[in-house]
mmCIF file with all atom_site columns, C-alpha atoms in Angstrom:
data_model
loop_
_atom_site.group_PDB
_atom_site.id
_atom_site.type_symbol
_atom_site.label_atom_id
_atom_site.label_alt_id
_atom_site.label_comp_id
_atom_site.label_asym_id
_atom_site.label_entity_id
_atom_site.label_seq_id
_atom_site.pdbx_PDB_ins_code
_atom_site.Cartn_x
_atom_site.Cartn_y
_atom_site.Cartn_z
_atom_site.occupancy
_atom_site.B_iso_or_equiv
_atom_site.pdbx_formal_charge
_atom_site.auth_seq_id
_atom_site.auth_comp_id
_atom_site.auth_asym_id
_atom_site.auth_atom_id
_atom_site.pdbx_PDB_model_num
ATOM 1   C CA . ALA A 1 1   ? -7.356  7.464   5.152  1.00 34.00 ? 13  ALA A CA 1
ATOM 2   C CA . ASP A 1 2   ? -4.377  5.976   6.751  1.00 42.00 ? 14  ASP A CA 1
ATOM 3   C CA . ALA A 1 3   ? -3.262  2.436   6.031  1.00 48.00 ? 15  ALA A CA 1
ATOM 4   C CA . SER A 1 4   ? -5.110  0.802   8.941  1.00 62.00 ? 16  SER A CA 1
ATOM 5   C CA . ASP A 1 5   ? -8.308  2.676   8.014  1.00 72.00 ? 17  ASP A CA 1
ATOM 6   C CA . GLU A 1 6   ? -7.623  0.994   4.479  1.00 78.00 ? 18  GLU A CA 1
ATOM 7   C CA . ASP A 1 7   ? -6.877  -2.586  5.949  1.00 76.00 ? 19  ASP A CA 1
ATOM 8   C CA . VAL A 1 8   ? -10.154 -2.183  8.037  1.00 82.00 ? 20  VAL A CA 1
ATOM 9   C CA . GLY A 1 9   ? -12.076 -1.423  5.114  1.00 88.00 ? 21  GLY A CA 1
ATOM 10  C CA . ARG A 1 10  ? -10.666 -4.290  3.021  1.00 87.00 ? 22  ARG A CA 1
ATOM 11  C CA . ALA A 1 11  ? -11.299 -6.602  6.019  1.00 88.00 ? 23  ALA A CA 1
ATOM 12  C CA . LEU A 1 12  ? -14.912 -5.479  6.143  1.00 91.00 ? 24  LEU A CA 1
ATOM 13  C CA . PHE A 1 13  ? -15.334 -5.834  2.410  1.00 92.00 ? 25  PHE A CA 1
ATOM 14  C CA . THR A 1 14  ? -14.066 -9.408  2.517  1.00 90.00 ? 26  THR A CA 1
ATOM 15  C CA . LEU A 1 15  ? -16.179 -10.424 5.622  1.00 92.00 ? 27  LEU A CA 1
ATOM 16  C CA . LYS A 1 16  ? -19.349 -8.910  4.002  1.00 92.00 ? 28  LYS A CA 1
ATOM 17  C CA . ALA A 1 17  ? -18.622 -10.440 0.542  1.00 92.00 ? 29  ALA A CA 1
ATOM 18  C CA . LEU A 1 18  ? -17.884 -14.076 2.104  1.00 92.00 ? 30  LEU A CA 1
ATOM 19  C CA . ARG A 1 19  ? -20.564 -13.838 4.819  1.00 92.00 ? 31  ARG A CA 1
ATOM 20  C CA . GLN A 1 20  ? -22.872 -16.461 3.219  1.00 93.00 ? 32  GLN A CA 1
ATOM 21  C CA . ARG A 1 21  ? -20.051 -18.697 2.211  1.00 92.00 ? 33  ARG A CA 1
ATOM 22  C CA . LEU A 1 22  ? -18.698 -18.822 5.681  1.00 92.00 ? 34  LEU A CA 1
ATOM 23  C CA . ASN A 1 23  ? -22.338 -19.427 7.196  1.00 93.00 ? 35  ASN A CA 1
ATOM 24  C CA . ASP A 1 24  ? -22.538 -22.253 4.864  1.00 93.00 ? 36  ASP A CA 1
ATOM 25  C CA . ALA A 1 25  ? -19.052 -23.715 5.625  1.00 92.00 ? 37  ALA A CA 1
ATOM 26  C CA . LEU A 1 26  ? -19.498 -23.487 9.388  1.00 94.00 ? 38  LEU A CA 1
ATOM 27  C CA . PRO A 1 27  ? -21.712 -26.680 9.794  1.00 95.00 ? 39  PRO A CA 1
ATOM 28  C CA . GLY A 1 28  ? -18.910 -28.778 7.936  1.00 93.00 ? 40  GLY A CA 1
ATOM 29  C CA . LEU A 1 29  ? -16.275 -27.420 10.131 1.00 93.00 ? 41  LEU A CA 1
ATOM 30  C CA . ALA A 1 30  ? -18.091 -28.109 13.170 1.00 94.00 ? 42  ALA A CA 1
ATOM 31  C CA . ALA A 1 31  ? -18.755 -31.779 11.893 1.00 94.00 ? 43  ALA A CA 1
ATOM 32  C CA . THR A 1 32  ? -15.031 -32.362 12.145 1.00 92.00 ? 44  THR A CA 1
ATOM 33  C CA . GLY A 1 33  ? -15.412 -32.231 15.697 1.00 92.00 ? 45  GLY A CA 1
ATOM 34  C CA . SER A 1 34  ? -17.625 -35.257 16.136 1.00 91.00 ? 46  SER A CA 1
ATOM 35  C CA . GLY A 1 35  ? -16.111 -38.035 18.222 1.00 89.00 ? 47  GLY A CA 1
ATOM 36  C CA . THR A 1 36  ? -13.087 -35.871 19.352 1.00 92.00 ? 48  THR A CA 1
ATOM 37  C CA . LEU A 1 37  ? -12.043 -35.605 22.931 1.00 91.00 ? 49  LEU A CA 1
ATOM 38  C CA . LYS A 1 38  ? -13.307 -33.075 25.344 1.00 93.00 ? 50  LYS A CA 1
ATOM 39  C CA . THR A 1 39  ? -11.379 -32.148 28.430 1.00 93.00 ? 51  THR A CA 1
ATOM 40  C CA . ARG A 1 40  ? -11.165 -29.493 30.853 1.00 93.00 ? 52  ARG A CA 1
ATOM 41  C CA . ILE A 1 41  ? -9.257  -26.502 29.227 1.00 95.00 ? 53  ILE A CA 1
ATOM 42  C CA . HIS A 1 42  ? -7.699  -23.268 30.229 1.00 96.00 ? 54  HIS A CA 1
ATOM 43  C CA . GLY A 1 43  ? -10.622 -21.348 28.532 1.00 94.00 ? 55  GLY A CA 1
ATOM 44  C CA . ASP A 1 44  ? -8.868  -17.997 28.420 1.00 94.00 ? 56  ASP A CA 1
ATOM 45  C CA . PHE A 1 45  ? -5.298  -19.132 27.111 1.00 96.00 ? 57  PHE A CA 1
ATOM 46  C CA . HIS A 1 46  ? -3.311  -16.362 25.451 1.00 95.00 ? 58  HIS A CA 1
ATOM 47  C CA . LEU A 1 47  ? 0.416   -15.094 25.678 1.00 95.00 ? 59  LEU A CA 1
ATOM 48  C CA . GLY A 1 48  ? -0.633  -13.021 28.663 1.00 94.00 ? 60  GLY A CA 1
ATOM 49  C CA . GLN A 1 49  ? -1.303  -16.177 30.647 1.00 96.00 ? 61  GLN A CA 1
ATOM 50  C CA . VAL A 1 50  ? 2.249   -17.430 30.166 1.00 95.00 ? 62  VAL A CA 1
ATOM 51  C CA . LEU A 1 51  ? 5.238   -16.611 32.433 1.00 95.00 ? 63  LEU A CA 1
ATOM 52  C CA . ALA A 1 52  ? 8.547   -17.379 31.085 1.00 92.00 ? 64  ALA A CA 1
ATOM 53  C CA . THR A 1 53  ? 11.284  -17.587 33.866 1.00 91.00 ? 65  THR A CA 1
ATOM 54  C CA . GLN A 1 54  ? 14.647  -19.301 33.987 1.00 91.00 ? 66  GLN A CA 1
ATOM 55  C CA . GLY A 1 55  ? 14.320  -21.349 30.737 1.00 90.00 ? 67  GLY A CA 1
ATOM 56  C CA . ASP A 1 56  ? 10.760  -22.507 31.813 1.00 94.00 ? 68  ASP A CA 1
ATOM 57  C CA . ALA A 1 57  ? 7.235   -21.411 31.187 1.00 91.00 ? 69  ALA A CA 1
ATOM 58  C CA . TYR A 1 58  ? 4.334   -21.351 33.690 1.00 94.00 ? 70  TYR A CA 1
ATOM 59  C CA . ILE A 1 59  ? 0.742   -21.080 32.585 1.00 94.00 ? 71  ILE A CA 1
ATOM 60  C CA . ILE A 1 60  ? -1.526  -19.041 35.022 1.00 95.00 ? 72  ILE A CA 1
ATOM 61  C CA . ASP A 1 61  ? -5.099  -17.882 35.760 1.00 94.00 ? 73  ASP A CA 1
ATOM 62  C CA . PHE A 1 62  ? -6.893  -21.238 34.857 1.00 92.00 ? 74  PHE A CA 1
ATOM 63  C CA . GLU A 1 63  ? -10.381 -19.887 35.784 1.00 89.00 ? 75  GLU A CA 1
ATOM 64  C CA . GLY A 1 64  ? -11.391 -19.338 32.293 1.00 90.00 ? 76  GLY A CA 1
ATOM 65  C CA . GLU A 1 65  ? -13.151 -16.458 30.494 1.00 88.00 ? 77  GLU A CA 1
ATOM 66  C CA . PRO A 1 66  ? -14.361 -14.198 33.256 1.00 85.00 ? 78  PRO A CA 1
ATOM 67  C CA . ALA A 1 67  ? -17.332 -13.083 31.295 1.00 85.00 ? 79  ALA A CA 1
ATOM 68  C CA . LYS A 1 68  ? -18.765 -16.631 31.205 1.00 89.00 ? 80  LYS A CA 1
ATOM 69  C CA . PRO A 1 69  ? -20.842 -18.163 33.770 1.00 93.00 ? 81  PRO A CA 1
ATOM 70  C CA . LEU A 1 70  ? -18.913 -20.757 36.286 1.00 92.00 ? 82  LEU A CA 1
ATOM 71  C CA . ALA A 1 71  ? -20.785 -23.797 34.765 1.00 93.00 ? 83  ALA A CA 1
ATOM 72  C CA . ALA A 1 72  ? -19.691 -22.783 31.001 1.00 92.00 ? 84  ALA A CA 1
ATOM 73  C CA . ARG A 1 73  ? -16.227 -22.196 32.338 1.00 93.00 ? 85  ARG A CA 1
ATOM 74  C CA . ARG A 1 74  ? -16.080 -25.714 34.000 1.00 92.00 ? 86  ARG A CA 1
ATOM 75  C CA . ALA A 1 75  ? -17.505 -27.622 30.912 1.00 94.00 ? 87  ALA A CA 1
ATOM 76  C CA . LYS A 1 76  ? -15.281 -29.791 29.106 1.00 95.00 ? 88  LYS A CA 1
ATOM 77  C CA . ALA A 1 77  ? -14.426 -28.471 25.582 1.00 94.00 ? 89  ALA A CA 1
ATOM 78  C CA . SER A 1 78  ? -11.811 -29.370 22.750 1.00 95.00 ? 90  SER A CA 1
ATOM 79  C CA . PRO A 1 79  ? -8.253  -28.424 23.756 1.00 95.00 ? 91  PRO A CA 1
ATOM 80  C CA . LEU A 1 80  ? -8.219  -26.734 20.372 1.00 96.00 ? 92  LEU A CA 1
ATOM 81  C CA . ARG A 1 81  ? -10.140 -23.868 21.825 1.00 96.00 ? 93  ARG A CA 1
ATOM 82  C CA . ASP A 1 82  ? -7.011  -23.059 23.934 1.00 96.00 ? 94  ASP A CA 1
ATOM 83  C CA . VAL A 1 83  ? -4.711  -23.454 20.738 1.00 97.00 ? 95  VAL A CA 1
ATOM 84  C CA . ALA A 1 84  ? -7.091  -20.964 18.988 1.00 97.00 ? 96  ALA A CA 1
ATOM 85  C CA . GLY A 1 85  ? -6.600  -18.398 21.848 1.00 97.00 ? 97  GLY A CA 1
ATOM 86  C CA . LEU A 1 86  ? -2.983  -18.657 21.722 1.00 97.00 ? 98  LEU A CA 1
ATOM 87  C CA . ILE A 1 87  ? -2.636  -18.378 17.920 1.00 97.00 ? 99  ILE A CA 1
ATOM 88  C CA . ARG A 1 88  ? -5.000  -15.252 18.123 1.00 97.00 ? 100 ARG A CA 1
ATOM 89  C CA . SER A 1 89  ? -2.660  -13.763 20.789 1.00 97.00 ? 101 SER A CA 1
ATOM 90  C CA . PHE A 1 90  ? 0.247   -13.566 18.274 1.00 96.00 ? 102 PHE A CA 1
ATOM 91  C CA . ASP A 1 91  ? -1.799  -10.971 16.370 1.00 94.00 ? 103 ASP A CA 1
ATOM 92  C CA . TYR A 1 92  ? -2.420  -8.973  19.565 1.00 95.00 ? 104 TYR A CA 1
ATOM 93  C CA . ALA A 1 93  ? 1.451   -9.290  20.415 1.00 94.00 ? 105 ALA A CA 1
ATOM 94  C CA . ALA A 1 94  ? 2.478   -7.845  17.203 1.00 92.00 ? 106 ALA A CA 1
ATOM 95  C CA . ALA A 1 95  ? -0.139  -5.103  17.509 1.00 88.00 ? 107 ALA A CA 1
ATOM 96  C CA . THR A 1 96  ? 1.247   -4.109  21.247 1.00 87.00 ? 108 THR A CA 1
ATOM 97  C CA . ILE A 1 97  ? 4.741   -3.868  19.841 1.00 84.00 ? 109 ILE A CA 1
ATOM 98  C CA . ALA A 1 98  ? 3.672   -1.703  16.963 1.00 79.00 ? 110 ALA A CA 1
ATOM 99  C CA . ARG A 1 99  ? 1.582   0.505   19.119 1.00 77.00 ? 111 ARG A CA 1
ATOM 100 C CA . SER A 1 100 ? 4.396   0.769   21.892 1.00 74.00 ? 112 SER A CA 1
ATOM 101 C CA . ALA A 1 101 ? 7.181   1.811   19.171 1.00 67.00 ? 113 ALA A CA 1
ATOM 102 C CA . THR A 1 102 ? 8.763   5.165   20.396 1.00 61.00 ? 114 THR A CA 1
ATOM 103 C CA . ILE A 1 103 ? 9.843   6.104   17.021 1.00 64.00 ? 115 ILE A CA 1
ATOM 104 C CA . VAL A 1 104 ? 7.195   7.019   14.496 1.00 65.00 ? 116 VAL A CA 1
ATOM 105 C CA . ALA A 1 105 ? 8.035   5.277   11.170 1.00 65.00 ? 117 ALA A CA 1
ATOM 106 C CA . THR A 1 106 ? 6.901   6.525   7.863  1.00 72.00 ? 118 THR A CA 1
ATOM 107 C CA . GLY A 1 107 ? 7.038   5.403   4.400  1.00 77.00 ? 119 GLY A CA 1
ATOM 108 C CA . LYS A 1 108 ? 9.406   2.445   3.594  1.00 85.00 ? 120 LYS A CA 1
ATOM 109 C CA . ALA A 1 109 ? 10.358  2.222   7.438  1.00 81.00 ? 121 ALA A CA 1
ATOM 110 C CA . GLU A 1 110 ? 6.691   1.702   8.351  1.00 78.00 ? 122 GLU A CA 1
ATOM 111 C CA . GLU A 1 111 ? 6.339   -0.945  5.575  1.00 82.00 ? 123 GLU A CA 1
ATOM 112 C CA . ARG A 1 112 ? 9.286   -2.799  6.814  1.00 86.00 ? 124 ARG A CA 1
ATOM 113 C CA . ARG A 1 113 ? 7.967   -2.660  10.425 1.00 83.00 ? 125 ARG A CA 1
ATOM 114 C CA . GLN A 1 114 ? 4.394   -4.005  9.421  1.00 83.00 ? 126 GLN A CA 1
ATOM 115 C CA . ALA A 1 115 ? 6.051   -6.684  7.295  1.00 88.00 ? 127 ALA A CA 1
ATOM 116 C CA . LEU A 1 116 ? 8.312   -7.671  10.123 1.00 89.00 ? 128 LEU A CA 1
ATOM 117 C CA . MET A 1 117 ? 5.221   -7.780  12.448 1.00 90.00 ? 129 MET A CA 1
ATOM 118 C CA . HIS A 1 118 ? 3.229   -9.883  9.892  1.00 89.00 ? 130 HIS A CA 1
ATOM 119 C CA . ARG A 1 119 ? 6.121   -12.250 9.558  1.00 94.00 ? 131 ARG A CA 1
ATOM 120 C CA . PHE A 1 120 ? 6.291   -12.706 13.403 1.00 94.00 ? 132 PHE A CA 1
ATOM 121 C CA . VAL A 1 121 ? 2.586   -13.666 13.441 1.00 94.00 ? 133 VAL A CA 1
ATOM 122 C CA . ILE A 1 122 ? 2.909   -16.149 10.624 1.00 94.00 ? 134 ILE A CA 1
ATOM 123 C CA . GLU A 1 123 ? 6.207   -17.736 11.930 1.00 97.00 ? 135 GLU A CA 1
ATOM 124 C CA . ALA A 1 124 ? 5.263   -17.835 15.713 1.00 96.00 ? 136 ALA A CA 1
ATOM 125 C CA . SER A 1 125 ? 1.950   -19.435 14.556 1.00 96.00 ? 137 SER A CA 1
ATOM 126 C CA . ALA A 1 126 ? 3.531   -22.001 12.104 1.00 96.00 ? 138 ALA A CA 1
ATOM 127 C CA . SER A 1 127 ? 6.293   -22.834 14.989 1.00 97.00 ? 139 SER A CA 1
ATOM 128 C CA . PHE A 1 128 ? 3.713   -23.444 17.630 1.00 96.00 ? 140 PHE A CA 1
ATOM 129 C CA . LEU A 1 129 ? 1.568   -25.493 15.365 1.00 96.00 ? 141 LEU A CA 1
ATOM 130 C CA . GLU A 1 130 ? 4.285   -27.523 14.068 1.00 96.00 ? 142 GLU A CA 1
ATOM 131 C CA . ALA A 1 131 ? 5.138   -28.382 17.636 1.00 95.00 ? 143 ALA A CA 1
ATOM 132 C CA . TYR A 1 132 ? 1.433   -29.200 18.474 1.00 94.00 ? 144 TYR A CA 1
ATOM 133 C CA . ARG A 1 133 ? 1.057   -31.319 15.233 1.00 93.00 ? 145 ARG A CA 1
ATOM 134 C CA . ALA A 1 134 ? 4.218   -33.297 16.211 1.00 93.00 ? 146 ALA A CA 1
ATOM 135 C CA . VAL A 1 135 ? 2.768   -34.106 19.736 1.00 93.00 ? 147 VAL A CA 1
ATOM 136 C CA . LEU A 1 136 ? -0.560  -34.893 18.278 1.00 91.00 ? 148 LEU A CA 1
ATOM 137 C CA . GLN A 1 137 ? 0.880   -37.290 15.596 1.00 90.00 ? 149 GLN A CA 1
ATOM 138 C CA . ASP A 1 138 ? 3.090   -39.064 18.306 1.00 92.00 ? 150 ASP A CA 1
ATOM 139 C CA . ALA A 1 139 ? 0.306   -39.598 20.749 1.00 90.00 ? 151 ALA A CA 1
ATOM 140 C CA . PRO A 1 140 ? -0.779  -43.320 21.425 1.00 92.00 ? 152 PRO A CA 1
ATOM 141 C CA . ARG A 1 141 ? -4.369  -41.951 21.258 1.00 89.00 ? 153 ARG A CA 1
ATOM 142 C CA . PRO A 1 142 ? -4.872  -38.737 19.245 1.00 88.00 ? 154 PRO A CA 1
ATOM 143 C CA . TRP A 1 143 ? -7.555  -36.423 20.841 1.00 89.00 ? 155 TRP A CA 1
ATOM 144 C CA . VAL A 1 144 ? -8.589  -35.354 17.470 1.00 91.00 ? 156 VAL A CA 1
ATOM 145 C CA . SER A 1 145 ? -7.737  -36.832 13.875 1.00 87.00 ? 157 SER A CA 1
ATOM 146 C CA . PRO A 1 146 ? -4.428  -35.763 12.661 1.00 82.00 ? 158 PRO A CA 1
ATOM 147 C CA . GLU A 1 147 ? -5.884  -35.464 9.144  1.00 82.00 ? 159 GLU A CA 1
ATOM 148 C CA . THR A 1 148 ? -8.810  -33.074 9.878  1.00 86.00 ? 160 THR A CA 1
ATOM 149 C CA . TRP A 1 149 ? -7.820  -31.205 12.970 1.00 92.00 ? 161 TRP A CA 1
ATOM 150 C CA . HIS A 1 150 ? -7.054  -28.039 10.996 1.00 91.00 ? 162 HIS A CA 1
ATOM 151 C CA . ALA A 1 151 ? -10.769 -27.770 10.009 1.00 93.00 ? 163 ALA A CA 1
ATOM 152 C CA . LEU A 1 152 ? -11.737 -27.827 13.739 1.00 94.00 ? 164 LEU A CA 1
ATOM 153 C CA . LEU A 1 153 ? -9.058  -25.423 14.760 1.00 95.00 ? 165 LEU A CA 1
ATOM 154 C CA . ASP A 1 154 ? -10.302 -23.101 11.919 1.00 95.00 ? 166 ASP A CA 1
ATOM 155 C CA . LEU A 1 155 ? -13.911 -23.295 13.558 1.00 95.00 ? 167 LEU A CA 1
ATOM 156 C CA . PHE A 1 156 ? -12.355 -22.235 17.009 1.00 96.00 ? 168 PHE A CA 1
ATOM 157 C CA . LEU A 1 157 ? -10.294 -19.524 15.366 1.00 96.00 ? 169 LEU A CA 1
ATOM 158 C CA . ILE A 1 158 ? -13.422 -18.059 13.824 1.00 95.00 ? 170 ILE A CA 1
ATOM 159 C CA . GLU A 1 159 ? -15.290 -18.371 17.125 1.00 95.00 ? 171 GLU A CA 1
ATOM 160 C CA . LYS A 1 160 ? -12.459 -16.629 18.957 1.00 96.00 ? 172 LYS A CA 1
ATOM 161 C CA . SER A 1 161 ? -12.099 -13.741 16.299 1.00 96.00 ? 173 SER A CA 1
ATOM 162 C CA . ALA A 1 162 ? -16.047 -13.206 16.535 1.00 95.00 ? 174 ALA A CA 1
ATOM 163 C CA . TYR A 1 163 ? -15.654 -12.966 20.268 1.00 94.00 ? 175 TYR A CA 1
ATOM 164 C CA . GLU A 1 164 ? -12.664 -10.606 20.015 1.00 95.00 ? 176 GLU A CA 1
ATOM 165 C CA . ILE A 1 165 ? -14.786 -8.407  17.599 1.00 95.00 ? 177 ILE A CA 1
ATOM 166 C CA . CYS A 1 166 ? -17.588 -8.072  19.979 1.00 93.00 ? 178 CYS A CA 1
ATOM 167 C CA . TYR A 1 167 ? -15.227 -7.354  22.861 1.00 93.00 ? 179 TYR A CA 1
ATOM 168 C CA . GLU A 1 168 ? -13.109 -4.703  21.000 1.00 93.00 ? 180 GLU A CA 1
ATOM 169 C CA . ALA A 1 169 ? -16.300 -3.001  19.648 1.00 92.00 ? 181 ALA A CA 1
ATOM 170 C CA . ALA A 1 170 ? -17.746 -2.792  23.408 1.00 94.00 ? 182 ALA A CA 1
ATOM 171 C CA . ASN A 1 171 ? -14.514 -2.139  25.320 1.00 94.00 ? 183 ASN A CA 1
ATOM 172 C CA . ARG A 1 172 ? -11.650 -0.884  23.031 1.00 92.00 ? 184 ARG A CA 1
ATOM 173 C CA . PRO A 1 173 ? -12.616 0.266   19.669 1.00 90.00 ? 185 PRO A CA 1
ATOM 174 C CA . GLY A 1 174 ? -9.159  1.350   18.814 1.00 89.00 ? 186 GLY A CA 1
ATOM 175 C CA . TRP A 1 175 ? -8.132  -2.295  19.052 1.00 91.00 ? 187 TRP A CA 1
ATOM 176 C CA . LEU A 1 176 ? -11.046 -3.436  16.584 1.00 91.00 ? 188 LEU A CA 1
ATOM 177 C CA . PRO A 1 177 ? -8.774  -3.623  13.562 1.00 91.00 ? 189 PRO A CA 1
ATOM 178 C CA . ILE A 1 178 ? -6.733  -6.507  15.158 1.00 93.00 ? 190 ILE A CA 1
ATOM 179 C CA . PRO A 1 179 ? -9.656  -8.865  15.267 1.00 94.00 ? 191 PRO A CA 1
ATOM 180 C CA . LEU A 1 180 ? -11.197 -7.555  11.921 1.00 94.00 ? 192 LEU A CA 1
ATOM 181 C CA . ARG A 1 181 ? -8.127  -8.327  9.884  1.00 91.00 ? 193 ARG A CA 1
ATOM 182 C CA . GLY A 1 182 ? -7.649  -11.537 11.697 1.00 91.00 ? 194 GLY A CA 1
ATOM 183 C CA . MET A 1 183 ? -11.061 -12.744 10.845 1.00 94.00 ? 195 MET A CA 1
ATOM 184 C CA . ALA A 1 184 ? -10.884 -11.544 7.303  1.00 93.00 ? 196 ALA A CA 1
ATOM 185 C CA . ASP A 1 185 ? -7.695  -13.408 6.570  1.00 90.00 ? 197 ASP A CA 1
ATOM 186 C CA . LEU A 1 186 ? -9.017  -16.480 8.188  1.00 91.00 ? 198 LEU A CA 1
ATOM 187 C CA . VAL A 1 187 ? -12.271 -16.372 6.342  1.00 91.00 ? 199 VAL A CA 1
ATOM 188 C CA . ALA A 1 188 ? -10.402 -15.796 3.116  1.00 89.00 ? 200 ALA A CA 1
ATOM 189 C CA . ARG A 1 189 ? -8.223  -18.671 3.789  1.00 86.00 ? 201 ARG A CA 1
ATOM 190 C CA . SER A 1 190 ? -10.744 -21.229 5.055  1.00 81.00 ? 202 SER A CA 1
ATOM 191 C CA . VAL A 1 191 ? -13.567 -20.266 2.538  1.00 78.00 ? 203 VAL A CA 1
ATOM 192 C CA . GLU A 1 192 ? -11.643 -19.013 -0.553 1.00 71.00 ? 204 GLU A CA 1
ATOM 193 C CA . GLY A 1 193 ? -8.792  -21.501 -0.246 1.00 66.00 ? 205 GLY A CA 1
ATOM 194 C CA . GLN A 1 194 ? -6.081  -18.904 0.048  1.00 57.00 ? 206 GLN A CA 1
ATOM 195 C CA . PRO A 1 195 ? -2.697  -19.998 1.305  1.00 52.00 ? 207 PRO A CA 1
ATOM 196 C CA . ASP A 1 196 ? -2.777  -21.209 4.915  1.00 50.00 ? 208 ASP A CA 1
ATOM 197 C CA . ALA A 1 197 ? -0.953  -18.887 7.173  1.00 46.00 ? 209 ALA A CA 1
ATOM 198 C CA . HIS A 1 198 ? -0.845  -21.277 10.000 1.00 47.00 ? 210 HIS A CA 1
ATOM 199 C CA . ALA A 1 199 ? -0.298  -24.548 8.231  1.00 44.00 ? 211 ALA A CA 1
#
């Protein structure tokens, strides 16, 4: 088996081993959303919805997740749902770069490339969340408690990863390792208390 098969096997093992603990943790994560602001959100926010041009960024396609009914797409929700969508898209950006590499690397070169992609995901997520945290803390009326927002973000990251797993299984099985590994890392961090990759 190649490294990706081993990674998927480890991810599946982690998810199976921690399934009950995750189920037990979800109500507590959801409870942190009590009393937080709901607003209209993008609903399908990821890097593909951001156009960068002339030193500026434009966000496009505000119609929400196309598979959802219109009423669900128009419903108010936590802005952290969009944050989770963008964070998850860093994994997909790294995977797209790795898949589009024109040179097939082996051995140490492949390990370095994988380490670089992993570092990109960690640092891009941390940079985005640091900026988000700064805006949240300086807001006259924070839309979520600055002390508990990570728990609610974890809930939406789990929700987004679960959606991605179902989507990839139905439409692009070759991409399934991306959300499986993402979900396994998230569950291990949230439930097991391993180091926070997006703190």
